[in-house]
Tab-separated table of C-alpha atoms and ligand atoms in Angstrom:
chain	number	residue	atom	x	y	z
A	727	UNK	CA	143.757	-11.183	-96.602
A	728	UNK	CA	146.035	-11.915	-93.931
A	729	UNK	CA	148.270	-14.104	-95.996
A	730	UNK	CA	148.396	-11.684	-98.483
A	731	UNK	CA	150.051	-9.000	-96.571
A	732	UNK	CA	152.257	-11.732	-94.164
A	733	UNK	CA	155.280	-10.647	-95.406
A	734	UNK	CA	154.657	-6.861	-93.864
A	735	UNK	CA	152.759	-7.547	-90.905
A	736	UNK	CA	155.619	-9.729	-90.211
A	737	UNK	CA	158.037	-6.627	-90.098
A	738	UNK	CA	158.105	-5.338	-86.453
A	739	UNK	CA	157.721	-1.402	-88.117
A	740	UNK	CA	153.877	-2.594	-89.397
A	741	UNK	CA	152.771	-5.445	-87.496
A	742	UNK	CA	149.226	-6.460	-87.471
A	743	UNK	CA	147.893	-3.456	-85.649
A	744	UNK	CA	149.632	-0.933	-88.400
A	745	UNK	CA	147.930	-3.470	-91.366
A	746	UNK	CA	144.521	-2.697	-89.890
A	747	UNK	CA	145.371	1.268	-89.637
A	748	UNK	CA	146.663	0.931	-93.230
A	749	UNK	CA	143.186	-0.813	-94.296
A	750	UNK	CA	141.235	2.076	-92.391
A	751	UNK	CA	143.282	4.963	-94.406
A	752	UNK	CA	142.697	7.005	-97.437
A	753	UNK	CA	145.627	8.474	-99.601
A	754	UNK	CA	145.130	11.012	-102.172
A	755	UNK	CA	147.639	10.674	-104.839
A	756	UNK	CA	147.901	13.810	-107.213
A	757	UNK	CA	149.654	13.417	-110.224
A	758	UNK	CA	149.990	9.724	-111.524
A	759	UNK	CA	153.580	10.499	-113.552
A	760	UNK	CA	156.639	8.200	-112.664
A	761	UNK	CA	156.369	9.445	-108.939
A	762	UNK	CA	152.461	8.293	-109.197
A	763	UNK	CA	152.339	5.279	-110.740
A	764	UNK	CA	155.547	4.372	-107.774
A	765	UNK	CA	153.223	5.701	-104.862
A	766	UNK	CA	149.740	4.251	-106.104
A	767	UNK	CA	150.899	0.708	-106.772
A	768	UNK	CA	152.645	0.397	-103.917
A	769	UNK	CA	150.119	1.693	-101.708
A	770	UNK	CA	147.648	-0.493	-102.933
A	771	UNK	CA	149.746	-3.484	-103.071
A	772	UNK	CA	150.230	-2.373	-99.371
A	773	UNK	CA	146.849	-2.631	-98.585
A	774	UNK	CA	145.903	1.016	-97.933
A	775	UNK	CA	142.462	0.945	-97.839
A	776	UNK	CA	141.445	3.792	-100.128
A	777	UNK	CA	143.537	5.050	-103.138
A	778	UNK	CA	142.483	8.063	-105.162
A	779	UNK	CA	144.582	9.476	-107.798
A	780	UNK	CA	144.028	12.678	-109.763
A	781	UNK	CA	145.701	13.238	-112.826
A	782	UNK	CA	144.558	15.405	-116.021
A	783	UNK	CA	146.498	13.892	-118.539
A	784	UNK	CA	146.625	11.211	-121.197
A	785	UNK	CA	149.670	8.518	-121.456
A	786	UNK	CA	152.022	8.671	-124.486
A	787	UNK	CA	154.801	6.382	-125.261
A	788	UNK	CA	157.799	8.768	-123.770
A	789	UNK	CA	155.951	8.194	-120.511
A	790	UNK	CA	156.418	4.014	-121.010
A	791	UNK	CA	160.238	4.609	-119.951
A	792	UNK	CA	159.249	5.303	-115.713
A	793	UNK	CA	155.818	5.433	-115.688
A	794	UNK	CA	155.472	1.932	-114.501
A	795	UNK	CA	151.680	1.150	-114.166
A	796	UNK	CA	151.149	1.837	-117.670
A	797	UNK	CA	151.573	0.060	-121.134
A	798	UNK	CA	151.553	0.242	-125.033
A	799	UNK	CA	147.624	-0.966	-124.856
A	800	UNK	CA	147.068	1.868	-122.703
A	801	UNK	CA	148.072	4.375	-125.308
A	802	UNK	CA	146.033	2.400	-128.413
A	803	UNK	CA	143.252	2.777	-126.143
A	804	UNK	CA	143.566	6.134	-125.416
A	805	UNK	CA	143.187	6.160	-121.728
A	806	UNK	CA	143.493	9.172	-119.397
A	807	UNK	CA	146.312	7.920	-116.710
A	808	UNK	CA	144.146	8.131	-114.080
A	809	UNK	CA	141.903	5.639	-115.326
A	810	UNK	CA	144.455	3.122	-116.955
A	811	UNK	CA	145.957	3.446	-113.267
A	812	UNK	CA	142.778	2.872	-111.759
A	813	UNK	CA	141.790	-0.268	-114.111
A	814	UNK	CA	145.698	-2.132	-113.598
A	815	UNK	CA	145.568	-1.424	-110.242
A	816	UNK	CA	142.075	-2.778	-109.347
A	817	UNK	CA	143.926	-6.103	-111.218
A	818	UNK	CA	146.353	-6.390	-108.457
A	819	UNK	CA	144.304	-5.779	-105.751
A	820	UNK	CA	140.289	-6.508	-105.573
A	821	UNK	CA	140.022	-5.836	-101.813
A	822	UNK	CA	140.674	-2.398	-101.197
A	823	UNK	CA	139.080	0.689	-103.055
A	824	UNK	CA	140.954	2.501	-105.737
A	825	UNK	CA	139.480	5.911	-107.559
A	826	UNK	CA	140.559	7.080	-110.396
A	827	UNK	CA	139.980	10.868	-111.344
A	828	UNK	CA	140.606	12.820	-114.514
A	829	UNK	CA	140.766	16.369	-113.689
A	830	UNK	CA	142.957	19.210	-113.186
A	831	UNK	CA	143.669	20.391	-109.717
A	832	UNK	CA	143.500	23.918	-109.079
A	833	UNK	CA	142.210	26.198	-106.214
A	834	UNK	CA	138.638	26.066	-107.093
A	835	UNK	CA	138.051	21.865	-106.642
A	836	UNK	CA	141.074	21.239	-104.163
A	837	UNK	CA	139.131	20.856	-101.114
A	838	UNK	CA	136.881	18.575	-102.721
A	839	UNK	CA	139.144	16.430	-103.898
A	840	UNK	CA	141.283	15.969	-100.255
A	841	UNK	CA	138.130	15.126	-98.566
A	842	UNK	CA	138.270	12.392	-95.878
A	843	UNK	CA	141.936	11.806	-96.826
A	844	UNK	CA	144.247	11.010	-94.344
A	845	UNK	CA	147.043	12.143	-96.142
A	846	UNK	CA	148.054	13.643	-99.550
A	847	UNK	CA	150.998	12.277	-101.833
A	848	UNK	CA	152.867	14.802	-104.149
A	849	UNK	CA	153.117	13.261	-108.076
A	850	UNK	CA	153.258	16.707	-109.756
A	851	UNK	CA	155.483	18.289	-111.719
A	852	UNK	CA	154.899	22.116	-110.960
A	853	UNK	CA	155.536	24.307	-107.888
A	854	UNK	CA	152.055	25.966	-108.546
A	855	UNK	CA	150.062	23.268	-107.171
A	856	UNK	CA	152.279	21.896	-104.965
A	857	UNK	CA	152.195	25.356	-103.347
A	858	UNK	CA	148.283	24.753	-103.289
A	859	UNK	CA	148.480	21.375	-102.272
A	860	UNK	CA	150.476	23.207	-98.776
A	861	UNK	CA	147.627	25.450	-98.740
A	862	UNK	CA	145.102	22.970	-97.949
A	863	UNK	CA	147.421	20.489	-96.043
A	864	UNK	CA	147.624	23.359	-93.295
A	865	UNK	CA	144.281	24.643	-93.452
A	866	UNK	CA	142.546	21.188	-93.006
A	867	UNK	CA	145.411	19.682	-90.864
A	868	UNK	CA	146.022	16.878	-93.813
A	869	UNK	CA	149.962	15.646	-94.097
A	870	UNK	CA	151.605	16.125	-97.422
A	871	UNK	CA	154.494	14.277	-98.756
A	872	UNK	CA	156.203	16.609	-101.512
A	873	UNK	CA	158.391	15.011	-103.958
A	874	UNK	CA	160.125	16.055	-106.844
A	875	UNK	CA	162.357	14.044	-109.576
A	876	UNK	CA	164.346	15.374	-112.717
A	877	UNK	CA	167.476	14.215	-114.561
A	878	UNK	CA	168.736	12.292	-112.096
A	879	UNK	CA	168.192	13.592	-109.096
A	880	UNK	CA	165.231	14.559	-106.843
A	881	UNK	CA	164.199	14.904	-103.541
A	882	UNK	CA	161.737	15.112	-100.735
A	883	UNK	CA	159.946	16.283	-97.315
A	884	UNK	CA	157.200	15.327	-95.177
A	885	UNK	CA	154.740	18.382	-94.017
A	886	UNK	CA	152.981	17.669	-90.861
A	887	UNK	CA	150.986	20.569	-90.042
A	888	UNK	CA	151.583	21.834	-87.139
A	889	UNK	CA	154.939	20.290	-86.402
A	890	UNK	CA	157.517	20.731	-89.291
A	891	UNK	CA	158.179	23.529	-91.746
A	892	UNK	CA	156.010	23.915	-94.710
A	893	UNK	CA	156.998	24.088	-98.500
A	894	UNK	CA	156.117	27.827	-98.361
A	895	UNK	CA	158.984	28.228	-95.622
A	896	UNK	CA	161.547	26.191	-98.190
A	897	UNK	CA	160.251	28.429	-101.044
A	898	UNK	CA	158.365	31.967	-101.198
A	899	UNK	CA	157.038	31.472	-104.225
A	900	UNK	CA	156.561	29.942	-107.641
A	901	UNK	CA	159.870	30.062	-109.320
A	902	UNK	CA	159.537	32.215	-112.174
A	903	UNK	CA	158.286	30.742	-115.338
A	904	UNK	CA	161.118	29.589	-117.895
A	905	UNK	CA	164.359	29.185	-115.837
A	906	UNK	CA	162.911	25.816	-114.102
A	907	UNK	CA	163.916	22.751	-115.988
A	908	UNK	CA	161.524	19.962	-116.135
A	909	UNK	CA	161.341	16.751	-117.566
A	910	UNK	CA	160.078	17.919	-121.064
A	911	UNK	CA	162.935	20.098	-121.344
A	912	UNK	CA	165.942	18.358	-118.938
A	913	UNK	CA	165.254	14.892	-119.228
A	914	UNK	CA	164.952	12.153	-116.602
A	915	UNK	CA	165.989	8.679	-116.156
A	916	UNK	CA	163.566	6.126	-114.130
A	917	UNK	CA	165.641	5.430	-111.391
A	918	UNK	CA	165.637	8.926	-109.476
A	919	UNK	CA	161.380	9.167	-109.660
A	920	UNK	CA	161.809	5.374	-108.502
A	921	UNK	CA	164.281	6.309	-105.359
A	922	UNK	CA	162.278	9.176	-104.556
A	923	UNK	CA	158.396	7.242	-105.321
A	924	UNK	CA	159.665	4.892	-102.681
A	925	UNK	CA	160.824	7.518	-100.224
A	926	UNK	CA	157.401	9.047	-100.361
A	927	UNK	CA	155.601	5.705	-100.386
A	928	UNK	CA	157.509	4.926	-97.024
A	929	UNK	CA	156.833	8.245	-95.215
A	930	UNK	CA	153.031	7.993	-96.285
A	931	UNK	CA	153.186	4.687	-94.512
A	932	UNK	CA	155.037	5.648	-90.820
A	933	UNK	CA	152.854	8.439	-90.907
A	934	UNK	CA	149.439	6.597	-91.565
A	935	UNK	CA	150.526	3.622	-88.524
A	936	UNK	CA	151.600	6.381	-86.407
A	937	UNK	CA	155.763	5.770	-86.347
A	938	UNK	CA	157.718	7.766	-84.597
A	939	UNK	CA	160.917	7.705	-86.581
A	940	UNK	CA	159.057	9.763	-89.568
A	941	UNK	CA	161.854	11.852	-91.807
A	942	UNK	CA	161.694	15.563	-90.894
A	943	UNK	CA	164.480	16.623	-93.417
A	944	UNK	CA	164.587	17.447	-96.814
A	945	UNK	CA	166.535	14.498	-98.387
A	946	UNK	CA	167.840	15.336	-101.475
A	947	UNK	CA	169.466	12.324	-103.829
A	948	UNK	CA	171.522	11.822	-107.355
A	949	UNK	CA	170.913	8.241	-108.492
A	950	UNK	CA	173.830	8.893	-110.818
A	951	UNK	CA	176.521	9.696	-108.614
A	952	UNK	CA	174.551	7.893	-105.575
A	953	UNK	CA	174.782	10.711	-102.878
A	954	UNK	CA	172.314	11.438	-100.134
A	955	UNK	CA	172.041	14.604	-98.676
A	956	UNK	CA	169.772	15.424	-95.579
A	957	UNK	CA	168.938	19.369	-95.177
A	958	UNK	CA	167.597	20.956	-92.150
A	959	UNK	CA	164.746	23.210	-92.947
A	960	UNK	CA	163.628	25.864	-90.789
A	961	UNK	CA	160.423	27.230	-90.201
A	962	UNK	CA	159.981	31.215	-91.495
A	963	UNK	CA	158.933	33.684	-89.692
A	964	UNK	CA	156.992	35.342	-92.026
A	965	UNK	CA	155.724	32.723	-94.154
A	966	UNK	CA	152.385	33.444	-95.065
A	967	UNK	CA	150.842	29.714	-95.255
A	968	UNK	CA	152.390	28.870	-91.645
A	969	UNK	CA	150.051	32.186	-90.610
A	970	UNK	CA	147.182	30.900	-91.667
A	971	UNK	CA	147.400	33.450	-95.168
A	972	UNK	CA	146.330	30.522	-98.350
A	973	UNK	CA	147.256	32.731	-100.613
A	974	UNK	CA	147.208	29.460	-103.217
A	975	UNK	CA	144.179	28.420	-102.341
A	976	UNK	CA	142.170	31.851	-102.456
A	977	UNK	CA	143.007	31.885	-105.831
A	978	UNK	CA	145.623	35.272	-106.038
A	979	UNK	CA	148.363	33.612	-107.386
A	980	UNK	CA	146.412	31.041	-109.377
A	981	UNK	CA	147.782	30.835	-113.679
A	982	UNK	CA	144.170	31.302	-115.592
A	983	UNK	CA	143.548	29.826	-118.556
A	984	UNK	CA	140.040	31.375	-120.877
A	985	UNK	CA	138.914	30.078	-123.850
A	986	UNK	CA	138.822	33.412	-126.739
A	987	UNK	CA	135.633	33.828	-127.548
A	988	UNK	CA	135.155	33.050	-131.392
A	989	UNK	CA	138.438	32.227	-132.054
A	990	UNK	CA	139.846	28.710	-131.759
A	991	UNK	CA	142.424	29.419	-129.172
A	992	UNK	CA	143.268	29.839	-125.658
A	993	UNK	CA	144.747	32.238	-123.287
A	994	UNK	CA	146.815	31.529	-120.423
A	995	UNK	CA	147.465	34.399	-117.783
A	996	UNK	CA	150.152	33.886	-115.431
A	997	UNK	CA	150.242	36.534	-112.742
A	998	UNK	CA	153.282	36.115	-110.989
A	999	UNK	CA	155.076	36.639	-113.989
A	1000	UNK	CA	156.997	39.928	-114.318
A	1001	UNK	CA	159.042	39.935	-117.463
A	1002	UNK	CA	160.044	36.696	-119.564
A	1003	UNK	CA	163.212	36.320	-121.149
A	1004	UNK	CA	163.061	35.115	-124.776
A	1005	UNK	CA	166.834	34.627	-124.983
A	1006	UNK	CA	166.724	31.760	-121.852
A	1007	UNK	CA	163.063	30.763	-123.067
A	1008	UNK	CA	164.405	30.020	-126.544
A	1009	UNK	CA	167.813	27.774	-125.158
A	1010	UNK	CA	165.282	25.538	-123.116
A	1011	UNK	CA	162.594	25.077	-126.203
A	1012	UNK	CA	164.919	24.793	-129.172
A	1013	UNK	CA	165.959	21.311	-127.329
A	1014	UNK	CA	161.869	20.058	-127.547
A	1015	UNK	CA	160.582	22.019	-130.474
A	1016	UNK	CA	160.495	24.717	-133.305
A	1017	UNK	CA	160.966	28.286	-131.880
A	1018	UNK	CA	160.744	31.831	-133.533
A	1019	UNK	CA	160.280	34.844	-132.042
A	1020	UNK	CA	161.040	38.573	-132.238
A	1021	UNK	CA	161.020	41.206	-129.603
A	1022	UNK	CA	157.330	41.256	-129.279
A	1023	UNK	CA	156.512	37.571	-129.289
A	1024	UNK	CA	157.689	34.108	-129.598
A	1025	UNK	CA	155.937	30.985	-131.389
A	1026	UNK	CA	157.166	27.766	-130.234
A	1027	UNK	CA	155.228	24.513	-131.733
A	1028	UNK	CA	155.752	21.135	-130.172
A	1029	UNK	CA	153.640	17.980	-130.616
A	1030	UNK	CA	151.452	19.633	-133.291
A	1031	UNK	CA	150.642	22.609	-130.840
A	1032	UNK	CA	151.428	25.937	-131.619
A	1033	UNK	CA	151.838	28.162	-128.963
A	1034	UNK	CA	152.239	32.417	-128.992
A	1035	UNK	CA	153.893	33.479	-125.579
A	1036	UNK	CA	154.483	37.410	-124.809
A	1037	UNK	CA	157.171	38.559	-122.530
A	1038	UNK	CA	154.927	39.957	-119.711
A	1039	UNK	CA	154.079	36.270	-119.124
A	1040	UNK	CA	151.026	35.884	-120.910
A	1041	UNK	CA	150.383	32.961	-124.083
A	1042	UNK	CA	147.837	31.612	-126.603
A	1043	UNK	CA	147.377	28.309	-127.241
A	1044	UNK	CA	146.517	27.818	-131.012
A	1045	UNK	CA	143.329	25.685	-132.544
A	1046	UNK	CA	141.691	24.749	-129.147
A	1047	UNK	CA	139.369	25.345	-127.084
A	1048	UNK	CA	140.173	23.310	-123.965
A	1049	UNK	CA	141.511	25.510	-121.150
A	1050	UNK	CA	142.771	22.502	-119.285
A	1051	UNK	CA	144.564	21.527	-121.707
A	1052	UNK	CA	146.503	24.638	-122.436
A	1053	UNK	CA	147.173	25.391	-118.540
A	1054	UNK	CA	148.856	22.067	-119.172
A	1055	UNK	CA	151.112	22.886	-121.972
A	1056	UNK	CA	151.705	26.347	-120.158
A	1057	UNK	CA	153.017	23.941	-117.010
A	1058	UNK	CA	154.792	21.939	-119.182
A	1059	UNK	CA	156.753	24.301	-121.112
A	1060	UNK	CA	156.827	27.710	-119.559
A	1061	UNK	CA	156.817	27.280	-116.192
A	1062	UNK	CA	154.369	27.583	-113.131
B	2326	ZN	ZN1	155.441	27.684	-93.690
């Protein structure tokens, strides 16, 4: 074991004695996209001791391009991503314990799932549960690492509870549903999750050997035009989280998805939203799929899905049943 990780006990940052506090730690990764599958083999190839990583959803072959843990045999087999991460990772390294979990994380299992973790690594792609990730990294005294990565840019902050600002003081709230790109709709090229994977992977690591030197900026980076920016975030005075208020995590904010009883389709209630603007919502979906719609309603079908979205928010997602699975497609192409 010790010749395995020689070449970064050997760096004066780790050293032996931060090897054996990496060995004794347990990172939760959730979300095992581009940013995930850059945390979780690193980490493990680092030696962190315990790896979980949550993620709901299967891999398809437009994730191949930056999702780097995965493969074409992956997709023929039909494996959720958490799993296919957790087999391919257990490959490269049989001495440390990796978990792989297929669910979604929302407000009613995210305190289970951070349990004895030392420290919780953001791979999502929606403000929603990043917001409830900040939640419980303040109310259990867990560090988060938030990361985000789109086009080509992306960028990232460490939240130590208790001593920096939280997300909630960056942001109030959820940004409202259909004027945030993502990468469904804007695209993204491998290098910027890669830049900003790393970033995260090397906070997660200061923080879990106890450095000093830990980043307490937001660093924001374009891998196209290769500029670095480092922001100064303040604490607010009125943010609720920093007051002890989880408003994510009681649930009052939460987007809920129920099954229609005796019809094959699902509806997805997003509270936050206010008024939805077909016009903008229409620009952004034309680019991934077929959209209709008239003053009362707009269809949009993508992938075989069909979905029905209203403009106070609300949307049904045609011939299923699986709530998960339509929370997801409301992530993906509406907004959180
Ligand atoms: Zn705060």
């Amino acid at each position: 074991m010790i010749d395995r990780y020689s070449r970064q006990t050997l760096f004066s940052g780790i050293g032996e004695e931060g090897q054996r506090r990496l060995g004794n730690s347990c990172v939760l990764i959730i979300g095992c996209g581009a940013l995930g599958t850059i945390m979780a083999t690193s980490l493990v190839r680092a030696g962190v001791g315990k790896t979980r990583i949550i993620d709901r959803d299967f891999i398809e072959y437009h994730n191949l391009q930056r999702q780097v843990i995965f493969d074409e045999d992956d997709i023929k087999n039909q494996l959720p991503k958490a799993i296919a991460a957790e087999r391919h990772l257990k490959k490269v390294n049989s001495s440390v314990e990796i978990e792989g979990i297929v669910a979604d994380v929302n407000y009613t299992n995210i305190e289970r799932c951070v349990r004895d973790a030392d420290i919780i690594l953001d791979g999502l792609d929606n403000f929603e549960t990043r917001l409830l990730i900040n939640d419980v990294s303040l109310k259990h005294k867990i560090p988060w690492v938030y990361g985000g990565a789109i086009s080509s840019y992306g960028m990232t902050m460490n939240i130590i509870p208790g001593e920096t600002p939280c997300l909630r003081c960056l942001i109030a709230t959820v940004p409202a549903p259909g004027l945030v790109p993502t990468c469904d709709t804007a695209g993204v090229i491998g290098p910027a999750p890669f830049i900003i994977g790393s970033l995260q992977t090397v906070e997660a690591m200061k923080i879990l050997v106890g450095a000093k030197e830990i980043n307490r900026q937001l660093v924001c980076i374009d891998v196209w035009t290769e500029s670095l920016d480092r922001l100064e975030i303040r604490a607010h005075e009125d943010c609720p989280a920093c007051q002890g208020k989880y408003e994510f995590l009681d649930g009052g904010f939460g987007m809920r998805a129920t099954s229609l009883c005796g019809q094959d389709a699902v509806q997805v209630l997003n509270p936050k939203v206010a008024g939805l603007s077909f016009n903008e919502l229409e620009t952004r979906l034309k680019a991934v799929g077929e959209v209709t719609y008239n003053e009362f309603m707009l269809n949009f079908t993508v992938g075989g899905r069909e979905m029905v979205i209203f403009p106070d928010g609300r949307a049904i997602v045609k011939n299923t049943t699986d709530e998960s699975l339509a929370r997801g497609l409301y992530a993906k192409y509406i907004g959180t």
